[in-house]
Short mmCIF file of C-alpha atoms and ligand atoms in Angstrom, two decimals:
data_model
loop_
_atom_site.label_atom_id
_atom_site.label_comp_id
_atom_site.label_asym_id
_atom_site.label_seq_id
_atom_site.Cartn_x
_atom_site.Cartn_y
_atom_site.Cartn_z
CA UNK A 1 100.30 79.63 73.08
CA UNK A 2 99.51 83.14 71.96
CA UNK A 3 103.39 84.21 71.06
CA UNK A 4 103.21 87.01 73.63
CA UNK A 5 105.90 87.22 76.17
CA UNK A 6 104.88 85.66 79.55
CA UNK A 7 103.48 88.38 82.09
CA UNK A 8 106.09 89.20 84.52
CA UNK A 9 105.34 88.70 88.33
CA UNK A 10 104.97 91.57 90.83
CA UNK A 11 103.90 90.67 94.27
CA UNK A 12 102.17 93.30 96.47
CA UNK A 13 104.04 93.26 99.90
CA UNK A 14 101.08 93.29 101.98
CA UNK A 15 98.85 91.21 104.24
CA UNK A 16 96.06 94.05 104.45
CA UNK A 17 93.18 92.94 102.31
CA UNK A 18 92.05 96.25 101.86
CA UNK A 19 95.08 97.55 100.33
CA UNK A 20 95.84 94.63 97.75
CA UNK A 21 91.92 94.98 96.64
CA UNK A 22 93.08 98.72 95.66
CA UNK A 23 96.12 97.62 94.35
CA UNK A 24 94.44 94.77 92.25
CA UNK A 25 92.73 97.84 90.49
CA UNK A 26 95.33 100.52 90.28
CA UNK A 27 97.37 97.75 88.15
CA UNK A 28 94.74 96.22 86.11
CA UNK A 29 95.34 97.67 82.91
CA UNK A 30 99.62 96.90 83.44
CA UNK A 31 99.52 93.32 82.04
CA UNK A 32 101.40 92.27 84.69
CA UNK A 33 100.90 88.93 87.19
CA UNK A 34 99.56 90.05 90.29
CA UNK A 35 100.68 88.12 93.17
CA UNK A 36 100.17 88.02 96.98
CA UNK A 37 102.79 87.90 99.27
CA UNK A 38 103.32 84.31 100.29
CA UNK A 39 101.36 82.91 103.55
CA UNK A 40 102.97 83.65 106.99
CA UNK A 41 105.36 86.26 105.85
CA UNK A 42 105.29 88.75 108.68
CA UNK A 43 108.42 91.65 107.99
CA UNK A 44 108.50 94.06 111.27
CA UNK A 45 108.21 98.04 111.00
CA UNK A 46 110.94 99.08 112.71
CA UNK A 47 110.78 102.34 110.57
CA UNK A 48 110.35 105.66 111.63
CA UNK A 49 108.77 106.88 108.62
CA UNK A 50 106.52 105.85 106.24
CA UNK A 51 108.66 105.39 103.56
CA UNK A 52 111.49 103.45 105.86
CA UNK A 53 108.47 100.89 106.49
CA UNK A 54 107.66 100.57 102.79
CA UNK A 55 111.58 100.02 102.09
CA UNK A 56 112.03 97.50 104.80
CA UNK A 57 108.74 95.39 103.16
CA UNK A 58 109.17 95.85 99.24
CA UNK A 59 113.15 94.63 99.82
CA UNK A 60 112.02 91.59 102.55
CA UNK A 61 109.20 90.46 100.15
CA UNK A 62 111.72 90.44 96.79
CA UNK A 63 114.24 88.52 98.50
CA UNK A 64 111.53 86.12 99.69
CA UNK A 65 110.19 85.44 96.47
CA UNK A 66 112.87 86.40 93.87
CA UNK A 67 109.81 88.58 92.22
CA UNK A 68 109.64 92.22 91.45
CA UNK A 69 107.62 93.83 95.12
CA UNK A 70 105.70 96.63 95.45
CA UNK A 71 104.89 97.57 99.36
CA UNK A 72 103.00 100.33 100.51
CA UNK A 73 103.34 102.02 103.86
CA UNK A 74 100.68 104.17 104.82
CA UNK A 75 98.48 105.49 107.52
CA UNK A 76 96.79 109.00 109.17
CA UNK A 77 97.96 111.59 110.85
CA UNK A 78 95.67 114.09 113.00
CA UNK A 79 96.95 117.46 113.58
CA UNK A 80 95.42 118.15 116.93
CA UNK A 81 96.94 114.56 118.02
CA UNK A 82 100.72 115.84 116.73
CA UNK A 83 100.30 113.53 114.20
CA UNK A 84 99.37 110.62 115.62
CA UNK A 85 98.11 107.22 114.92
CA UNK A 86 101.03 107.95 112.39
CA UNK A 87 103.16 105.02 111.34
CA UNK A 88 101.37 103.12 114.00
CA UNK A 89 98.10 103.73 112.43
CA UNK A 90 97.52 99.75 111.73
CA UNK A 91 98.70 99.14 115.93
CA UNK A 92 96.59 101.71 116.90
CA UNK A 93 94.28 99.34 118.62
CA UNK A 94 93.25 95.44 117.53
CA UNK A 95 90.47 96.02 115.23
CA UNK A 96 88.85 98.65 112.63
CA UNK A 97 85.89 99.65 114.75
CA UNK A 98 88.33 99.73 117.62
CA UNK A 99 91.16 101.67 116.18
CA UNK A 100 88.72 104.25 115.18
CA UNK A 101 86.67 104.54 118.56
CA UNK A 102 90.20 104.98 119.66
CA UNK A 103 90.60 107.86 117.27
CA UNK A 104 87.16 109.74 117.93
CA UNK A 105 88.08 109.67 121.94
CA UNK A 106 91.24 111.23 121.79
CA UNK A 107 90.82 113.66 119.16
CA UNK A 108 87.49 114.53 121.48
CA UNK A 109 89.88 114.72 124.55
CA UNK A 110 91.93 116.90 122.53
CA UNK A 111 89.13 119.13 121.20
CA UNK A 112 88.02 119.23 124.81
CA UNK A 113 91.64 120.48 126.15
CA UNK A 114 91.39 122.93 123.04
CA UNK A 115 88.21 124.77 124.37
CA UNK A 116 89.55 124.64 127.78
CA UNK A 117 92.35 126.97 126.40
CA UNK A 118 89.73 129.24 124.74
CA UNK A 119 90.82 127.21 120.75
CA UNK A 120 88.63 126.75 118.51
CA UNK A 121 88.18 122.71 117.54
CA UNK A 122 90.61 121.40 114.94
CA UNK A 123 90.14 118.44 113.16
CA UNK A 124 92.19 118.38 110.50
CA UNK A 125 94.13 115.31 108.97
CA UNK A 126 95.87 113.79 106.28
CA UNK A 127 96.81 110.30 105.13
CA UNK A 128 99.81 109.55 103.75
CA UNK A 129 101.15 106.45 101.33
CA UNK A 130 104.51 105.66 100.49
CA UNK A 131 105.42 103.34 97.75
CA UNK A 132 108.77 101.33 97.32
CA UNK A 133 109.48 98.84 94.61
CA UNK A 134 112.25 96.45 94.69
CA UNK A 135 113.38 94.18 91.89
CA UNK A 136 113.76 90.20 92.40
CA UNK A 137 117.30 90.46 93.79
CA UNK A 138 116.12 92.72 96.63
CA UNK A 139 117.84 96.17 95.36
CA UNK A 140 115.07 99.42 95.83
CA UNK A 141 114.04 100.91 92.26
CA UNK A 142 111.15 103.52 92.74
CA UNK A 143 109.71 105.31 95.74
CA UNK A 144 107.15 107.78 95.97
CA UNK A 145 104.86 109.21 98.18
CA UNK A 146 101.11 110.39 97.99
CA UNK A 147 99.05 112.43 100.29
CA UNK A 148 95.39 113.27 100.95
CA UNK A 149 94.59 115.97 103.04
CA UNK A 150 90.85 115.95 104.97
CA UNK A 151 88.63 116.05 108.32
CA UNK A 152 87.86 113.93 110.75
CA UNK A 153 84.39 113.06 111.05
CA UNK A 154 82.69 113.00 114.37
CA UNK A 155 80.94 109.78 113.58
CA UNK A 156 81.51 107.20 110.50
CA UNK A 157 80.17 107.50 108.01
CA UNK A 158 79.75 104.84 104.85
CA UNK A 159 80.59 100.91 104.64
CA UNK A 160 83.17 101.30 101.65
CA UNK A 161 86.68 100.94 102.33
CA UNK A 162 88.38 99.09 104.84
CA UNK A 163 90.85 101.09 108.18
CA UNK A 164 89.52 104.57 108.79
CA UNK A 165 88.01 105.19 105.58
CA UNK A 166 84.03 105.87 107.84
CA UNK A 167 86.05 108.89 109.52
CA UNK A 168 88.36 110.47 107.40
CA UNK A 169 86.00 113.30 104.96
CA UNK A 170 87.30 114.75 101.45
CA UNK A 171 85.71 118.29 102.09
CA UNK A 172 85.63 118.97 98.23
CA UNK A 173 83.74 116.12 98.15
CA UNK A 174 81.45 115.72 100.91
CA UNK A 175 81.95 112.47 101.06
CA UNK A 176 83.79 110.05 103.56
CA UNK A 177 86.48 107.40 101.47
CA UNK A 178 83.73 104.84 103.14
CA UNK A 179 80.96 106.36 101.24
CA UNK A 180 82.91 107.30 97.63
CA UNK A 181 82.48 104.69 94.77
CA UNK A 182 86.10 102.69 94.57
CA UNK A 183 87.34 105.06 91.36
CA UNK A 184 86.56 108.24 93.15
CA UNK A 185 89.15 107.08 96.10
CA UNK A 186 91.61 105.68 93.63
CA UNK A 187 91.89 109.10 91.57
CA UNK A 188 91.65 111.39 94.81
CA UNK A 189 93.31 109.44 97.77
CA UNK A 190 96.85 108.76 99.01
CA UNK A 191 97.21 105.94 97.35
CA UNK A 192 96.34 106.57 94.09
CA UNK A 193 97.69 109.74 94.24
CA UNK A 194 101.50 107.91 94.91
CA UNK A 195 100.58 105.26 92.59
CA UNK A 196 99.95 108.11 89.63
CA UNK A 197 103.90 109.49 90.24
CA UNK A 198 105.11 105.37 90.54
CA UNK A 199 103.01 104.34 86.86
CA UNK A 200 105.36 105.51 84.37
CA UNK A 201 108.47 104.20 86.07
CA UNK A 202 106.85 100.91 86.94
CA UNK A 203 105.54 100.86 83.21
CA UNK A 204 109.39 101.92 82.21
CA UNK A 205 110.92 98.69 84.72
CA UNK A 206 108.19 96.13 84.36
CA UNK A 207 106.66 95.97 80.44
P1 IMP B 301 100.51 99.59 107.38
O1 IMP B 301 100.87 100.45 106.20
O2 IMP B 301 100.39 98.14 107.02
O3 IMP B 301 101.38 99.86 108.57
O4 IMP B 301 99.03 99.95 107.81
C1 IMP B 301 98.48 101.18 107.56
C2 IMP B 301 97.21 101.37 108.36
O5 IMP B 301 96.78 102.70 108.10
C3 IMP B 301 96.07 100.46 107.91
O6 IMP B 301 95.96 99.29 108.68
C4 IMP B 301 94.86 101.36 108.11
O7 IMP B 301 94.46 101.29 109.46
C5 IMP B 301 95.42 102.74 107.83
N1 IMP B 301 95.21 103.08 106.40
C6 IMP B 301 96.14 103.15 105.41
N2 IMP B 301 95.58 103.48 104.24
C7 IMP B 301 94.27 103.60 104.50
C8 IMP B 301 93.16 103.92 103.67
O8 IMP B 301 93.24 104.12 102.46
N3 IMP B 301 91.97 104.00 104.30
C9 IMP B 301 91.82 103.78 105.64
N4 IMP B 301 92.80 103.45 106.44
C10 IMP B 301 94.04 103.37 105.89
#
């Protein structure tokens, strides 16, 4: 026994891998317990925003576990596709490598209808996270979102990341989130840009 207070719990209300590694480091230096979300726990997206979706999952996941949750909702949006894959970015298509062929066609298809009409190519995008935290009897006690504004590549680019980090470019950067070192993406992307306006209400709620 060290005579310090027991961490408290704070499960991340996600099955994506990719987001609870960047999670995992955006709350290292909290002291709190990270947990997963327990095996099996599937909560639909019946939202029609990003930040409905991150409600619905932070809210499901506390009154699952009687724990503190923290969801994220998040995805891309391609201006010359109105916006789309959206809040369906992770149904997009079954896999990764599939969702972003899936991209590169119809954003080419859409470049394609562009020149047609005497435009010029467009093919600008931005990702979007939303945060929602909910404490262990299921009531909502922070939200915020982040944003990232960038290109889409014609090819990937990089083996970093995880979802369409090969195709989405940070023009100030050069680089694609697949080819950036894991703190370069935490300070500049979505997600660490929400998580910077959730810290010092999560540090207010949870320490
Ligand atoms: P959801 O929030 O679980 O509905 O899934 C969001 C989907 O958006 C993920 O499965 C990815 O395909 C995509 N996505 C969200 N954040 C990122 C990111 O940081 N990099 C790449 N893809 C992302």
């Amino acid at each position: 026994m060290d005579g310090n207070p027991p961490a408290t719990p704070l499960v991340i209300a996600s099955g994506n891998a990719g987001k609870v590694r960047e999670f995992a480091a955006l709350l290292a230096d909290l002291g709190l317990e990270i947990r997963p979300q327990p095996e099996g726990l599937e909560v639909e997206e019946t939202g029609h925003t990003f930040i409905d979706n991150a409600r619905l999952k932070a809210v499901a996941v506390a009154q699952a576990t009687g724990c503190w949750a923290l969801a994220d909702d998040s995805g891309l949006a391609v201006d010359a596709l109105n916006g789309a894959p959206g809040v369906h970015s992770a149904r997009y298509a079954p896999s990764d490598p599939e969702r972003i062929e899936r991209l590169l066609a119809e954003l080419a298809a859409a470049n394609q209808q562009r020149a047609a009409a005497g435009l010029a190519a467009q093919r600008s995008a931005r990702f979007t996270a939303a945060l929602a935290l909910a404490d262990p009897n299921g009531q909502l006690r922070l939200e915020v979102e982040g944003h990232c504004l960038g290109e889409i590549l014609e090819t990937p680019r990089g083996s970093g990341g995880f979802g369409y980090d090969p195709v989405f470019l940070l023009p100030e950067t050069g680089l694609s989130f697949a080819e950036m070192d894991k703190a370069t993406k935490a300070r500049l992307g979505h997600r660490g840009r929400a998580f910077a306006l959730l810290e010092p209400g999560l540090r207010a709620l949870l320490q």
